[in-house]
Tab-separated table of N, CA and C in Angstrom:
chain	number	residue	atom	x	y	z
A	7	UNK	N	10.711	50.122	91.850
A	7	UNK	CA	12.034	49.582	92.009
A	7	UNK	C	12.739	50.365	93.122
A	8	UNK	N	13.231	49.649	94.123
A	8	UNK	CA	13.881	50.274	95.268
A	8	UNK	C	15.301	50.688	94.910
A	9	UNK	N	15.728	51.810	95.465
A	9	UNK	CA	17.095	52.254	95.202
A	9	UNK	C	18.039	51.547	96.161
A	10	UNK	N	19.219	51.284	95.680
A	10	UNK	CA	20.239	50.653	96.508
A	10	UNK	C	20.989	51.731	97.267
A	11	UNK	N	21.665	51.333	98.345
A	11	UNK	CA	22.469	52.337	99.064
A	11	UNK	C	23.510	52.995	98.158
A	12	UNK	N	24.046	52.221	97.209
A	12	UNK	CA	25.047	52.772	96.298
A	12	UNK	C	24.437	53.833	95.380
A	13	UNK	N	23.228	53.570	94.876
A	13	UNK	CA	22.608	54.554	93.988
A	13	UNK	C	22.210	55.801	94.772
A	14	UNK	N	21.790	55.624	96.008
A	14	UNK	CA	21.449	56.773	96.878
A	14	UNK	C	22.700	57.602	97.142
A	15	UNK	N	23.817	56.934	97.409
A	15	UNK	CA	25.077	57.647	97.650
A	15	UNK	C	25.510	58.413	96.405
A	16	UNK	N	25.372	57.794	95.248
A	16	UNK	CA	25.740	58.458	94.000
A	16	UNK	C	24.877	59.689	93.775
A	17	UNK	N	23.600	59.581	94.070
A	17	UNK	CA	22.692	60.713	93.912
A	17	UNK	C	23.081	61.852	94.854
A	18	UNK	N	23.396	61.529	96.092
A	18	UNK	CA	23.804	62.552	97.056
A	18	UNK	C	25.102	63.229	96.629
A	19	UNK	N	26.036	62.451	96.099
A	19	UNK	CA	27.288	63.040	95.613
A	19	UNK	C	27.036	63.974	94.442
A	20	UNK	N	26.159	63.572	93.534
A	20	UNK	CA	25.811	64.433	92.402
A	20	UNK	C	25.182	65.738	92.876
A	21	UNK	N	24.283	65.644	93.845
A	21	UNK	CA	23.637	66.844	94.377
A	21	UNK	C	24.657	67.744	95.055
A	22	UNK	N	25.593	67.168	95.785
A	22	UNK	CA	26.622	67.958	96.457
A	22	UNK	C	27.503	68.655	95.433
A	23	UNK	N	27.896	67.924	94.374
A	23	UNK	CA	28.723	68.531	93.321
A	23	UNK	C	27.978	69.675	92.646
A	24	UNK	N	26.685	69.476	92.376
A	24	UNK	CA	25.884	70.532	91.760
A	24	UNK	C	25.826	71.755	92.668
A	25	UNK	N	25.669	71.528	93.962
A	25	UNK	CA	25.612	72.629	94.917
A	25	UNK	C	26.921	73.386	94.980
A	26	UNK	N	28.026	72.662	94.960
A	26	UNK	CA	29.341	73.307	94.977
A	26	UNK	C	29.540	74.111	93.694
A	27	UNK	N	29.152	73.539	92.553
A	27	UNK	CA	29.274	74.258	91.290
A	27	UNK	C	28.464	75.552	91.326
A	28	UNK	N	27.211	75.464	91.776
A	28	UNK	CA	26.358	76.663	91.830
A	28	UNK	C	26.972	77.718	92.736
A	29	UNK	N	27.490	77.311	93.890
A	29	UNK	CA	28.096	78.258	94.825
A	29	UNK	C	29.327	78.906	94.197
A	30	UNK	N	30.186	78.089	93.582
A	30	UNK	CA	31.384	78.635	92.936
A	30	UNK	C	31.004	79.572	91.791
A	31	UNK	N	30.007	79.202	91.010
A	31	UNK	CA	29.537	80.056	89.924
A	31	UNK	C	29.111	81.414	90.458
A	32	UNK	N	28.316	81.410	91.516
A	32	UNK	CA	27.864	82.666	92.127
A	32	UNK	C	29.046	83.506	92.598
A	33	UNK	N	30.034	82.856	93.207
A	33	UNK	CA	31.198	83.583	93.715
A	33	UNK	C	31.977	84.248	92.584
A	34	UNK	N	32.208	83.517	91.500
A	34	UNK	CA	32.940	84.097	90.371
A	34	UNK	C	32.129	85.193	89.683
A	35	UNK	N	30.821	85.035	89.628
A	35	UNK	CA	29.980	86.097	89.069
A	35	UNK	C	30.073	87.355	89.930
A	36	UNK	N	30.064	87.189	91.240
A	36	UNK	CA	30.172	88.338	92.149
A	36	UNK	C	31.511	89.053	92.007
A	37	UNK	N	32.531	88.314	91.563
A	37	UNK	CA	33.841	88.938	91.340
A	37	UNK	C	33.889	89.717	90.029
A	38	UNK	N	32.814	89.619	89.238
A	38	UNK	CA	32.731	90.415	88.027
A	38	UNK	C	32.984	89.658	86.737
A	39	UNK	N	33.189	88.352	86.808
A	39	UNK	CA	33.380	87.584	85.587
A	39	UNK	C	32.044	87.425	84.885
A	40	UNK	N	32.084	87.321	83.549
A	40	UNK	CA	30.881	87.069	82.776
A	40	UNK	C	30.386	85.647	83.025
A	41	UNK	N	29.194	85.362	82.559
A	41	UNK	CA	28.577	84.062	82.802
A	41	UNK	C	29.428	82.907	82.297
A	42	UNK	N	29.898	83.000	81.059
A	42	UNK	CA	30.712	81.915	80.486
A	42	UNK	C	32.035	81.767	81.233
A	43	UNK	N	32.676	82.896	81.529
A	43	UNK	CA	33.939	82.859	82.276
A	43	UNK	C	33.730	82.255	83.658
A	44	UNK	N	32.679	82.694	84.338
A	44	UNK	CA	32.394	82.199	85.682
A	44	UNK	C	32.105	80.703	85.667
A	45	UNK	N	31.378	80.234	84.661
A	45	UNK	CA	31.076	78.805	84.550
A	45	UNK	C	32.354	78.005	84.311
A	46	UNK	N	33.217	78.514	83.451
A	46	UNK	CA	34.489	77.837	83.182
A	46	UNK	C	35.328	77.758	84.448
A	47	UNK	N	35.393	78.867	85.171
A	47	UNK	CA	36.155	78.894	86.421
A	47	UNK	C	35.540	77.965	87.465
A	48	UNK	N	34.217	77.971	87.566
A	48	UNK	CA	33.536	77.139	88.550
A	48	UNK	C	33.783	75.659	88.300
A	49	UNK	N	33.886	75.272	87.036
A	49	UNK	CA	34.140	73.872	86.679
A	49	UNK	C	35.605	73.493	86.839
A	50	UNK	N	36.478	74.472	86.874
A	50	UNK	CA	37.915	74.221	86.925
A	50	UNK	C	38.383	74.072	88.375
A	51	UNK	N	39.690	73.944	88.504
A	51	UNK	CA	40.288	73.873	89.839
A	51	UNK	C	40.754	75.245	90.317
A	52	UNK	N	40.310	76.293	89.648
A	52	UNK	CA	40.694	77.651	90.025
A	52	UNK	C	40.290	77.915	91.471
A	53	UNK	N	41.164	78.598	92.193
A	53	UNK	CA	40.906	78.893	93.598
A	53	UNK	C	40.291	80.277	93.749
A	54	UNK	N	39.209	80.330	94.491
A	54	UNK	CA	38.515	81.604	94.714
A	54	UNK	C	39.406	82.615	95.432
A	55	UNK	N	40.163	82.159	96.418
A	55	UNK	CA	41.038	83.082	97.141
A	55	UNK	C	42.067	83.705	96.211
A	56	UNK	N	42.604	82.904	95.301
A	56	UNK	CA	43.560	83.434	94.345
A	56	UNK	C	42.880	84.432	93.413
A	57	UNK	N	41.655	84.128	93.005
A	57	UNK	CA	40.907	85.049	92.146
A	57	UNK	C	40.699	86.384	92.862
A	58	UNK	N	40.314	86.327	94.119
A	58	UNK	CA	40.100	87.561	94.889
A	58	UNK	C	41.401	88.356	95.014
A	59	UNK	N	42.499	87.649	95.276
A	59	UNK	CA	43.799	88.311	95.435
A	59	UNK	C	44.253	88.964	94.139
A	60	UNK	N	44.165	88.219	93.057
A	60	UNK	CA	44.608	88.732	91.754
A	60	UNK	C	43.787	89.946	91.344
A	61	UNK	N	42.479	89.849	91.479
A	61	UNK	CA	41.627	90.981	91.111
A	61	UNK	C	41.831	92.159	92.069
A	62	UNK	N	42.027	91.845	93.341
A	62	UNK	CA	42.250	92.896	94.334
A	62	UNK	C	43.556	93.638	94.142
A	63	UNK	N	44.508	92.988	93.462
A	63	UNK	CA	45.796	93.644	93.228
A	63	UNK	C	45.794	94.491	91.956
A	64	UNK	N	44.640	94.515	91.283
A	64	UNK	CA	44.507	95.402	90.133
A	64	UNK	C	44.513	94.734	88.774
A	65	UNK	N	44.616	93.409	88.737
A	65	UNK	CA	44.574	92.718	87.437
A	65	UNK	C	43.197	92.876	86.809
A	66	UNK	N	43.192	92.941	85.494
A	66	UNK	CA	41.912	92.940	84.795
A	66	UNK	C	41.333	91.519	84.853
A	67	UNK	N	40.060	91.393	84.573
A	67	UNK	CA	39.444	90.058	84.570
A	67	UNK	C	40.059	89.177	83.496
A	68	UNK	N	40.449	89.772	82.377
A	68	UNK	CA	41.068	89.002	81.300
A	68	UNK	C	42.395	88.397	81.752
A	69	UNK	N	43.220	89.194	82.386
A	69	UNK	CA	44.506	88.706	82.886
A	69	UNK	C	44.269	87.708	84.021
A	70	UNK	N	43.345	88.016	84.898
A	70	UNK	CA	43.033	87.111	86.010
A	70	UNK	C	42.583	85.749	85.486
A	71	UNK	N	41.784	85.745	84.449
A	71	UNK	CA	41.302	84.497	83.867
A	71	UNK	C	42.472	83.655	83.369
A	72	UNK	N	43.435	84.294	82.709
A	72	UNK	CA	44.613	83.566	82.220
A	72	UNK	C	45.434	83.010	83.373
A	73	UNK	N	45.561	83.773	84.441
A	73	UNK	CA	46.329	83.324	85.609
A	73	UNK	C	45.630	82.136	86.276
A	74	UNK	N	44.318	82.249	86.439
A	74	UNK	CA	43.556	81.237	87.179
A	74	UNK	C	43.413	79.927	86.429
A	75	UNK	N	43.382	80.003	85.115
A	75	UNK	CA	43.221	78.784	84.317
A	75	UNK	C	44.556	78.301	83.820
């Protein structure tokens, strides 16, 4: 069964979303968040720049998590 252009586009969008999620997950893990916290942040609309700023200003990860979510 041949794929339609629409199904191909949907597949590419899914792959792109997965790639963005993986990249965001890695970034939040590098900032020191635990796996579950990093996954939650990666799925959310939390901004990485804000996370870096908040943590860089001395907030704990617990407080940063509350601010970001």
